[in-house]
Coordinates of C-alpha atoms in Angstrom, one line a residue:
Chain A
X408 CA 10.5 -2.0 -2.1
X409 CA 12.6 -3.8 -4.7
X410 CA 11.3 -5.0 -8.1
X411 CA 12.6 -7.3 -10.8
X412 CA 13.1 -5.8 -14.2
X413 CA 10.5 -8.0 -16.0
X414 CA 6.9 -8.2 -14.7
X415 CA 4.2 -10.1 -16.5
X416 CA 3.5 -8.5 -19.9
X417 CA -0.2 -9.3 -19.8
X418 CA -3.2 -8.5 -17.8
X419 CA -4.8 -12.0 -17.5
X420 CA -2.7 -14.4 -15.5
X421 CA -3.7 -18.0 -14.9
X422 CA -2.9 -20.1 -11.8
X423 CA -3.4 -23.5 -10.4
X424 CA -3.4 -24.9 -6.9
X425 CA -2.1 -28.4 -7.5
X426 CA -2.6 -29.9 -4.0
X427 CA -3.4 -28.8 -0.4
X428 CA -2.0 -29.0 3.1
X429 CA -3.9 -31.5 5.2
X430 CA -3.4 -29.1 8.1
X431 CA -6.0 -26.9 6.6
X432 CA -7.8 -29.1 4.1
X433 CA -8.6 -28.3 0.5
X434 CA -11.2 -25.7 1.0
X435 CA -9.2 -23.5 3.4
X436 CA -6.1 -24.0 1.3
X437 CA -7.9 -22.6 -1.8
X438 CA -9.5 -19.8 0.2
X439 CA -6.1 -18.7 1.5
X440 CA -4.4 -18.7 -1.8
X441 CA -7.4 -17.3 -3.8
X442 CA -7.7 -14.4 -1.3
X443 CA -3.9 -13.7 -1.6
X444 CA -4.3 -13.2 -5.3
X445 CA -7.3 -10.9 -4.6
X446 CA -5.1 -8.7 -2.4
X447 CA -2.8 -7.9 -5.3
X448 CA -5.5 -7.6 -7.9
X449 CA -7.2 -4.9 -5.8
X450 CA -4.3 -2.6 -6.3
X451 CA -3.3 -3.2 -9.9
X452 CA -5.3 -4.0 -13.1
X453 CA -4.4 -7.7 -13.2
X454 CA -6.9 -10.5 -13.5
X455 CA -6.1 -13.9 -11.9
X456 CA -8.0 -16.9 -13.3
X457 CA -7.8 -20.3 -11.5
X458 CA -7.4 -23.1 -13.9
X459 CA -6.6 -26.8 -13.8
X460 CA -3.0 -27.8 -13.5
X461 CA -3.3 -29.6 -16.9
X462 CA -3.8 -26.2 -18.6
X463 CA -0.2 -25.1 -18.2
X464 CA -1.0 -22.1 -16.0
X465 CA 1.3 -19.2 -15.6
X466 CA 1.6 -19.7 -11.9
X467 CA 1.6 -23.2 -10.4
X468 CA 1.3 -23.5 -6.7
X469 CA 1.8 -26.6 -4.6
X470 CA 2.9 -28.0 -1.3
X471 CA 6.0 -30.2 -1.1
X472 CA 8.7 -31.4 1.4
X473 CA 12.4 -31.6 1.1
X474 CA 13.7 -32.0 -2.5
X475 CA 10.9 -31.1 -5.0
X476 CA 12.5 -30.9 -8.4
X477 CA 14.0 -27.5 -8.2
X478 CA 17.3 -26.2 -6.7
X479 CA 15.9 -25.2 -3.3
X480 CA 15.1 -28.1 -1.0
X481 CA 12.7 -27.5 1.8
X482 CA 14.1 -28.0 5.3
X483 CA 11.3 -29.3 7.6
X484 CA 9.6 -27.1 10.2
X485 CA 11.1 -23.6 10.5
X486 CA 13.7 -22.1 8.3
X487 CA 12.4 -22.0 4.7
X488 CA 8.6 -21.6 4.7
X489 CA 8.1 -21.3 0.9
X490 CA 9.7 -19.8 -2.1
X491 CA 8.6 -18.4 -5.5
X492 CA 10.0 -17.8 -8.9
X493 CA 9.8 -14.4 -10.5
X494 CA 7.6 -13.7 -13.6
X495 CA 8.6 -15.6 -16.7
X496 CA 7.9 -18.7 -18.8
X497 CA 8.2 -22.2 -17.6
X498 CA 8.9 -22.3 -13.8
X499 CA 8.5 -18.5 -13.7
X500 CA 5.9 -17.4 -11.2
X501 CA 5.6 -20.9 -9.7
X502 CA 5.1 -20.8 -5.9
X503 CA 6.0 -23.7 -3.6
X504 CA 5.1 -24.1 0.1
X505 CA 6.9 -26.3 2.5
X506 CA 4.4 -29.0 3.5
X507 CA 6.2 -29.6 6.8
X508 CA 5.3 -26.2 8.2
X509 CA 2.5 -25.7 10.8
X510 CA 0.1 -24.1 8.4
X511 CA -2.8 -22.2 9.9
X512 CA -5.4 -19.7 8.7
X513 CA -6.8 -16.7 10.7
X514 CA -5.6 -18.1 14.0
X515 CA -3.9 -15.0 15.1
X516 CA -0.2 -14.4 16.0
X517 CA 2.0 -17.1 17.6
X518 CA -0.1 -19.9 16.1
X519 CA 1.9 -21.5 13.3
X520 CA 2.4 -19.7 10.0
X521 CA -0.7 -18.2 8.4
X522 CA -1.0 -19.5 4.9
X523 CA -2.8 -16.4 3.6
X524 CA 0.0 -14.1 4.8
X525 CA 2.8 -16.3 3.3
X526 CA 0.8 -16.7 0.1
X527 CA 0.5 -12.9 -0.2
X528 CA 4.3 -12.6 0.2
X529 CA 5.2 -15.4 -2.2
X530 CA 2.7 -14.2 -4.9
X531 CA 4.4 -10.8 -4.5
X532 CA 7.6 -12.6 -5.8
X533 CA 5.5 -14.3 -8.5
X534 CA 4.4 -10.9 -9.7
X535 CA 7.9 -9.4 -9.6
X536 CA 8.6 -8.0 -6.1
X537 CA 11.8 -8.9 -4.3
X538 CA 12.3 -8.7 -0.6
X539 CA 11.8 -5.3 1.0
X540 CA 14.0 -3.8 3.7
X541 CA 10.8 -2.2 5.2
X542 CA 10.2 -4.5 8.2
X543 CA 6.5 -3.5 8.1
X544 CA 6.1 -4.6 4.5
X545 CA 4.5 -8.0 3.6
X546 CA 7.6 -8.4 1.3
X547 CA 9.9 -8.3 4.3
X548 CA 11.8 -11.7 4.2
X549 CA 11.1 -12.9 7.8
X550 CA 7.6 -14.1 8.6
X551 CA 5.6 -11.6 10.7
X552 CA 2.0 -11.7 11.7
X553 CA -0.4 -9.1 10.2
X554 CA -4.1 -8.9 11.1
X555 CA -5.6 -11.3 8.5
X556 CA -9.3 -10.5 9.2
X557 CA -8.9 -6.9 8.2
X558 CA -5.8 -7.3 6.2
X559 CA -4.4 -4.0 4.8
X560 CA -1.6 -4.3 2.3
X561 CA 1.2 -2.1 3.7
X562 CA 2.1 1.1 1.8
X563 CA 5.5 -0.1 0.7
X564 CA 4.0 -3.1 -1.0
X565 CA 1.3 -1.0 -2.8
X566 CA 3.9 1.4 -4.1
X567 CA 6.0 -1.6 -5.2
X568 CA 3.3 -3.5 -7.1
X569 CA 2.0 -0.3 -8.7
X570 CA 5.4 0.7 -9.8
X571 CA 5.3 -2.6 -11.8
X572 CA 1.8 -2.7 -13.1
X573 CA 0.3 0.7 -12.5
X574 CA 2.6 2.2 -15.3
X575 CA 2.3 -1.1 -17.2
X576 CA -1.4 -0.4 -17.6
X577 CA -1.0 3.2 -18.7
X578 CA 2.1 2.3 -20.9
X579 CA 0.5 -0.6 -22.6
X580 CA -3.0 0.6 -23.0
X581 CA -4.5 4.0 -23.9
X582 CA -4.7 5.6 -20.4
X583 CA -8.2 6.9 -21.1
X584 CA -9.6 3.4 -21.5
X585 CA -9.0 0.2 -19.4
X586 CA -7.7 -2.8 -21.4
X587 CA -10.6 -4.7 -23.0
X588 CA -11.1 -7.8 -20.8
X589 CA -10.5 -11.0 -22.8
X590 CA -13.5 -13.4 -23.0
X591 CA -13.3 -15.2 -19.6
X592 CA -12.8 -18.9 -19.9
X593 CA -14.9 -19.3 -16.8
X594 CA -17.2 -16.8 -15.1
X595 CA -15.1 -14.4 -13.1
X596 CA -16.4 -13.2 -9.8
X597 CA -17.4 -9.8 -11.1
X598 CA -17.5 -9.9 -14.9
X599 CA -18.4 -6.2 -14.9
X600 CA -15.3 -4.5 -16.3
X601 CA -13.6 -1.9 -14.1
X602 CA -15.0 1.5 -15.1
X603 CA -12.4 3.5 -16.9
X604 CA -10.6 6.1 -14.8
X605 CA -12.5 9.4 -15.3
X606 CA -10.9 12.3 -17.2
X607 CA -10.4 15.3 -14.9
X608 CA -11.7 17.8 -17.5
X609 CA -14.9 15.9 -18.0
X610 CA -15.9 15.6 -14.3
X611 CA -19.1 17.4 -13.5
X612 CA -18.4 17.5 -9.7
X613 CA -15.7 16.5 -7.2
X614 CA -15.7 14.6 -3.9
X615 CA -13.0 16.6 -2.2
X616 CA -10.4 19.3 -2.9
X617 CA -7.6 20.5 -0.7
X618 CA -4.1 21.8 -0.6
X619 CA -1.9 19.2 1.0
X620 CA 1.7 20.0 1.6
X621 CA 1.1 23.1 -0.6
X622 CA 0.1 20.9 -3.6
X623 CA -3.5 20.9 -4.8
X624 CA -5.3 17.6 -4.7
X625 CA -8.7 16.8 -6.3
X626 CA -10.5 13.6 -5.3
X627 CA -13.2 11.7 -7.2
X628 CA -14.2 8.1 -6.7
X629 CA -11.2 5.9 -6.2
X630 CA -8.9 8.4 -8.0
X631 CA -7.1 11.6 -7.3
X632 CA -5.2 14.2 -9.3
X633 CA -2.3 16.3 -8.0
X634 CA -0.9 19.7 -9.0
X635 CA 2.6 20.1 -7.8
X636 CA 4.0 23.4 -6.5
X637 CA 4.6 25.9 -9.3
X638 CA 2.9 23.7 -11.9
X639 CA -0.3 24.6 -13.7
X640 CA -1.3 21.2 -14.8
X641 CA -2.4 18.1 -12.8
X642 CA -0.8 14.7 -12.9
X643 CA -3.1 11.6 -12.6
X644 CA -5.4 9.9 -12.3
X645 CA -3.7 8.1 -9.4
X646 CA -5.3 5.6 -7.1
X647 CA -6.0 7.3 -3.8
X648 CA -4.8 4.0 -2.3
X649 CA -1.4 4.4 -3.7
X650 CA -0.8 7.1 -1.2
X651 CA -3.4 6.3 1.5
X652 CA -4.2 2.6 1.2
X653 CA -7.0 2.8 3.8
X654 CA -9.0 5.0 1.5
X655 CA -9.2 2.8 -1.6
X656 CA -13.0 3.4 -1.7
X657 CA -12.7 7.2 -2.0
X658 CA -13.3 10.2 0.3
X659 CA -16.1 12.7 1.0
X660 CA -13.9 15.5 2.4
X661 CA -10.3 16.3 3.4
X662 CA -8.4 19.1 5.0
X663 CA -4.8 19.7 6.3
X664 CA -4.0 21.4 9.6
X665 CA -0.4 22.5 9.1
X666 CA 0.0 23.5 12.8
X667 CA -0.8 20.0 14.0
X668 CA 0.8 18.5 10.8
X669 CA -2.3 16.4 10.3
X670 CA -4.2 15.5 7.1
X671 CA -7.7 14.4 7.9
X672 CA -10.0 12.5 5.5
X673 CA -13.7 11.8 5.9
X674 CA -15.7 9.0 4.3
X675 CA -19.3 8.2 5.4
X676 CA -19.3 8.2 9.2
X677 CA -15.6 7.7 9.7
X678 CA -12.5 9.9 9.7
X679 CA -8.8 9.0 9.3
X680 CA -5.9 11.1 10.6
X681 CA -2.6 10.9 8.7
X682 CA 0.8 12.5 9.1
X683 CA 1.7 12.7 5.4
X684 CA 0.8 9.2 4.3
X685 CA 1.4 7.6 7.7
X686 CA -1.9 6.6 9.4
X687 CA -2.0 7.9 13.0
X688 CA -3.1 5.7 15.9
X689 CA -6.8 5.3 16.6
X690 CA -7.7 5.9 13.0
X691 CA -10.3 5.4 11.7
X692 CA -12.8 6.7 14.2
X693 CA -16.5 7.5 14.1
X694 CA -17.3 11.2 13.6
X695 CA -19.2 11.2 16.9
X696 CA -15.7 11.2 18.6
X697 CA -15.5 14.8 17.4
X698 CA -19.1 15.7 18.4
X699 CA -20.7 15.2 15.0
X700 CA -23.7 13.0 15.7
X701 CA -24.3 11.6 12.2
X702 CA -21.8 11.0 9.5
X703 CA -20.9 12.2 6.0
X704 CA -19.1 15.5 6.1
X705 CA -19.2 16.9 2.6
X706 CA -16.5 19.6 2.9
X707 CA -13.9 20.7 5.4
X708 CA -11.6 23.6 5.5
X709 CA -9.0 24.8 8.0
X710 CA -8.7 28.5 8.7
X711 CA -5.3 29.9 9.5
X712 CA -6.9 33.1 10.8
X713 CA -8.4 31.4 13.9
X714 CA -6.9 27.9 13.8
X715 CA -10.4 26.5 13.5
X716 CA -11.7 23.9 11.0
X717 CA -15.1 24.2 9.4
X718 CA -17.2 21.1 8.4
X719 CA -20.0 21.4 6.0
X720 CA -22.9 19.0 5.4
X721 CA -24.3 19.7 2.0
X722 CA -27.9 18.5 1.9
X723 CA -28.9 20.2 5.2
X724 CA -27.0 23.4 4.7
X725 CA -25.4 23.3 8.1
X726 CA -21.8 23.8 9.2
X727 CA -19.8 23.1 12.3
X728 CA -16.8 24.8 13.8
X729 CA -14.1 22.4 15.2
X730 CA -11.6 23.5 17.7
X731 CA -9.5 21.1 19.8
X732 CA -10.8 17.6 19.9
X733 CA -14.4 18.3 19.2
X734 CA -16.9 20.6 17.4
X735 CA -17.9 23.7 19.5
X736 CA -21.0 23.8 21.6
X737 CA -23.4 26.1 19.7
X738 CA -23.1 24.4 16.4
X739 CA -24.3 23.4 13.8
X740 CA -25.4 26.7 12.4
X741 CA -27.0 27.5 9.0
X742 CA -24.5 28.0 6.2
X743 CA -26.3 31.2 5.4
X744 CA -23.8 32.8 7.8
X745 CA -21.3 32.3 4.9
X746 CA -23.5 34.7 2.9
X747 CA -23.3 34.0 -0.8
X748 CA -21.7 30.6 -0.4
X749 CA -23.6 27.7 -2.0
X750 CA -25.9 25.6 0.3
X751 CA -25.0 22.0 -0.6
X752 CA -21.3 22.5 -1.1
X753 CA -19.2 19.6 -2.5
X754 CA -15.8 20.8 -1.4
X755 CA -14.0 23.7 0.2
X756 CA -10.4 24.6 0.4
X757 CA -8.1 27.5 1.3
X758 CA -4.3 28.1 1.3
X759 CA -4.0 29.1 -2.3
X760 CA -0.3 30.0 -2.9
X761 CA 0.1 29.6 0.9
X762 CA -2.2 32.4 1.7
X763 CA -5.4 31.8 3.7
X764 CA -7.2 35.0 2.9
X765 CA -9.9 33.3 0.9
X766 CA -12.0 30.2 1.1
X767 CA -13.0 28.5 -2.1
X768 CA -16.4 26.7 -2.1
X769 CA -17.0 24.2 -4.9
X770 CA -20.4 22.9 -6.0
X771 CA -20.6 20.9 -9.2
X772 CA -17.9 22.4 -11.4
X773 CA -18.5 26.0 -10.2
X774 CA -16.7 27.8 -7.5
X775 CA -17.3 30.7 -5.1
X776 CA -14.7 32.9 -3.5
X777 CA -15.2 33.9 0.2
X778 CA -13.1 36.6 1.8
X779 CA -12.1 35.3 5.2
X780 CA -11.5 38.8 6.6
X781 CA -14.6 40.6 5.2
X782 CA -16.6 37.5 5.9
X783 CA -18.5 37.7 2.7
X784 CA -18.5 36.0 -0.8
X785 CA -16.7 38.2 -3.3
X786 CA -17.0 36.1 -6.4
X787 CA -19.8 33.7 -7.3
X788 CA -20.4 30.7 -9.6
X789 CA -17.1 30.9 -11.6
X790 CA -16.0 28.0 -13.8
X791 CA -13.7 25.7 -11.8
X792 CA -12.8 23.8 -15.0
X793 CA -11.6 27.0 -16.8
X794 CA -9.9 28.7 -13.9
X795 CA -8.3 25.8 -12.1
X796 CA -8.0 22.8 -14.4
X797 CA -6.9 24.8 -17.5
X798 CA -8.6 22.2 -19.6
Chain B
X1351 CA 35.3 -7.3 15.9
X1352 CA 34.6 -10.1 13.5
X1353 CA 37.3 -12.4 14.9
X1354 CA 36.1 -11.6 18.5
X1355 CA 32.5 -12.3 17.7
X1356 CA 33.5 -15.6 16.0
X1357 CA 35.5 -16.8 19.0
X1358 CA 32.6 -16.1 21.3
X1359 CA 30.2 -18.3 19.4
X1360 CA 30.5 -22.0 18.8
X1361 CA 31.4 -23.1 15.4
X1362 CA 28.0 -24.6 14.6
X1363 CA 26.3 -21.2 15.1
X1364 CA 29.0 -19.5 13.0
X1365 CA 28.6 -22.1 10.3
X1366 CA 24.8 -21.6 10.4
X1367 CA 25.1 -17.8 10.2
X1368 CA 27.7 -17.9 7.4
X1369 CA 25.4 -20.3 5.4
X1370 CA 22.5 -17.9 6.0
X1371 CA 24.6 -15.0 4.5
X1372 CA 25.4 -17.2 1.5
X1373 CA 21.8 -18.6 1.1
X1374 CA 20.2 -15.2 1.0
X1375 CA 22.7 -13.5 -1.3
X1376 CA 24.8 -11.4 1.0
X1377 CA 28.0 -13.4 0.3
X1378 CA 29.0 -15.1 -3.0
X1379 CA 28.9 -18.9 -2.5
X1380 CA 32.6 -19.3 -3.2
X1381 CA 33.5 -17.3 -0.1
X1382 CA 33.0 -20.4 2.0
X1383 CA 36.2 -22.0 0.7
X1384 CA 38.3 -22.0 3.9
X1385 CA 41.5 -20.9 2.2
X1386 CA 40.0 -17.7 1.3
X1387 CA 37.8 -17.1 4.4
X1388 CA 40.4 -15.2 6.4
X1389 CA 41.3 -13.0 3.4
X1390 CA 37.7 -12.1 3.3
X1391 CA 37.0 -11.4 6.9
X1392 CA 36.3 -7.9 6.0
X1393 CA 33.7 -9.0 3.4
X1394 CA 32.0 -11.2 6.0
X1395 CA 31.7 -8.3 8.4
X1396 CA 30.5 -6.1 5.6
X1397 CA 28.0 -8.7 4.5
X1398 CA 26.8 -9.1 8.1
X1399 CA 26.3 -5.4 8.4
X1400 CA 24.4 -5.4 5.1
X1401 CA 22.1 -8.2 6.3
X1402 CA 21.5 -6.4 9.6
X1403 CA 20.6 -3.2 7.8
X1404 CA 18.1 -5.1 5.6
X1405 CA 16.5 -6.5 8.6
X1406 CA 16.3 -3.3 10.6
X1407 CA 19.1 -4.4 13.1
X1408 CA 22.0 -2.3 14.5
X1409 CA 24.8 -2.7 11.9
X1410 CA 27.5 -4.1 14.2
X1411 CA 29.1 -6.4 11.6
X1412 CA 29.2 -9.0 14.4
X1413 CA 27.4 -12.3 15.0
X1414 CA 25.5 -10.7 17.9
X1415 CA 22.4 -12.2 19.7
X1416 CA 19.9 -10.1 17.8
X1417 CA 21.3 -11.1 14.5
X1418 CA 21.5 -14.8 15.3
X1419 CA 17.9 -14.7 16.7
X1420 CA 16.5 -13.2 13.5
X1421 CA 18.4 -15.7 11.4
X1422 CA 16.6 -18.4 13.2
X1423 CA 13.1 -17.1 12.4
X1424 CA 11.0 -18.8 9.8
X1425 CA 11.2 -16.9 6.5
X1426 CA 10.9 -17.0 2.8
X1427 CA 13.5 -19.0 0.9
X1428 CA 14.0 -16.4 -1.8
X1429 CA 17.3 -14.4 -1.5
X1430 CA 17.3 -10.9 -0.1
X1431 CA 19.9 -9.6 -2.4
X1432 CA 19.1 -9.1 -6.1
X1433 CA 22.6 -10.1 -7.3
X1434 CA 22.6 -13.7 -6.1
X1435 CA 19.3 -15.3 -7.5
X1436 CA 20.1 -18.8 -6.2
X1437 CA 16.6 -20.1 -6.9
X1438 CA 16.3 -18.6 -10.3
X1439 CA 18.7 -20.9 -12.2
X1440 CA 16.0 -23.3 -13.5
X1441 CA 13.6 -22.3 -16.2
X1442 CA 11.8 -25.6 -16.7
X1443 CA 9.2 -26.9 -14.2

């Protein structure tokens, strides 16, 4: 991604939609542009309020043909589709669409130009992103169709916009509290302020924990913390979606299988397979594809000793052993086999300092140490906060 | 290579492609002055290779079919290159 040096220096940004394309009508034109703003605000702490053009909004959007009072004339069908000015006063942020283009919405590929997709791209400029050389990115210069019904903002664009506003938030505001929302001039869709990101040392439990690429990750809600190799402290909170955009609603369990070079996340009844941060084909899939009838895996851990992966469901105290492609026949079994391990475990991990001699079970903010060779728990109910988080 | 690829193509396509490189910031606008064009053949070829790289094409430095084809696709009017912000001159609406 490529950014401009000066993003908007505020969190509340106003915009107007001054006219509409008759090819879609007013309602669909507004729907396309409103939703394009929502794409960006779901990854950075910006609030977009639509106002009337007479209120001198930060971002003015309109449709025009040919010359339209700036130095880039539109050129009829094809060629220029639209353009936008980078953040700033006056014309800064303004976004113009070529009215001559065959505007469509949610009509699939090869049917004109989808206004929602072009609007996401142009508003990326209006927020400070330049064109990206990543051809998969929405900020690539040439129009390319992306699924608009289940639109997922490409990774490159997420990293780009968060490099502008993710730091902006922490730099400008106390990182322990979100910026106080200004009194909304009109009722916003959800006037409930974003909950402030949790503090790692104050968490009473964790959704998932695992070593990934030999770095320790802790997941809670939409956030994650990361302890790099050789470090004792964690960086974060980071949005999980900044690495894995498909997981913006959080995860229940995660494990890495270094031999297959896969990182697998579970959330409710689905699982996603990644190579690093690249989503592998067929993901997400229902857990029944791996033989688990109902969903919600609470913890998962891969064993180097036998190459198997173990899935734990907390509330029922069962576990499954997963081999190649599906869980093994005579499972689930009771977790009592892992004698001494807690029943409704929240998370499990192994691979500490690269060794897989022990499995660590975490429940609440306590942890248990299980010896993978003696097949028994050797330490019980220790303080995870003291021993791992160094709070 | 550059001369060869130019002779193969008709002048209208060459003109279109050269305007594309200028419009999207790969070549400074004044490179279009004919007197200087030959002296800057190398910069055209270099600019072309740069555009091809940005768009994920083989960097031939030539006006080849794949390059001309992608130049004809509908796109955003903003420049690709940071240095030439052609549409940023204005400040007033």
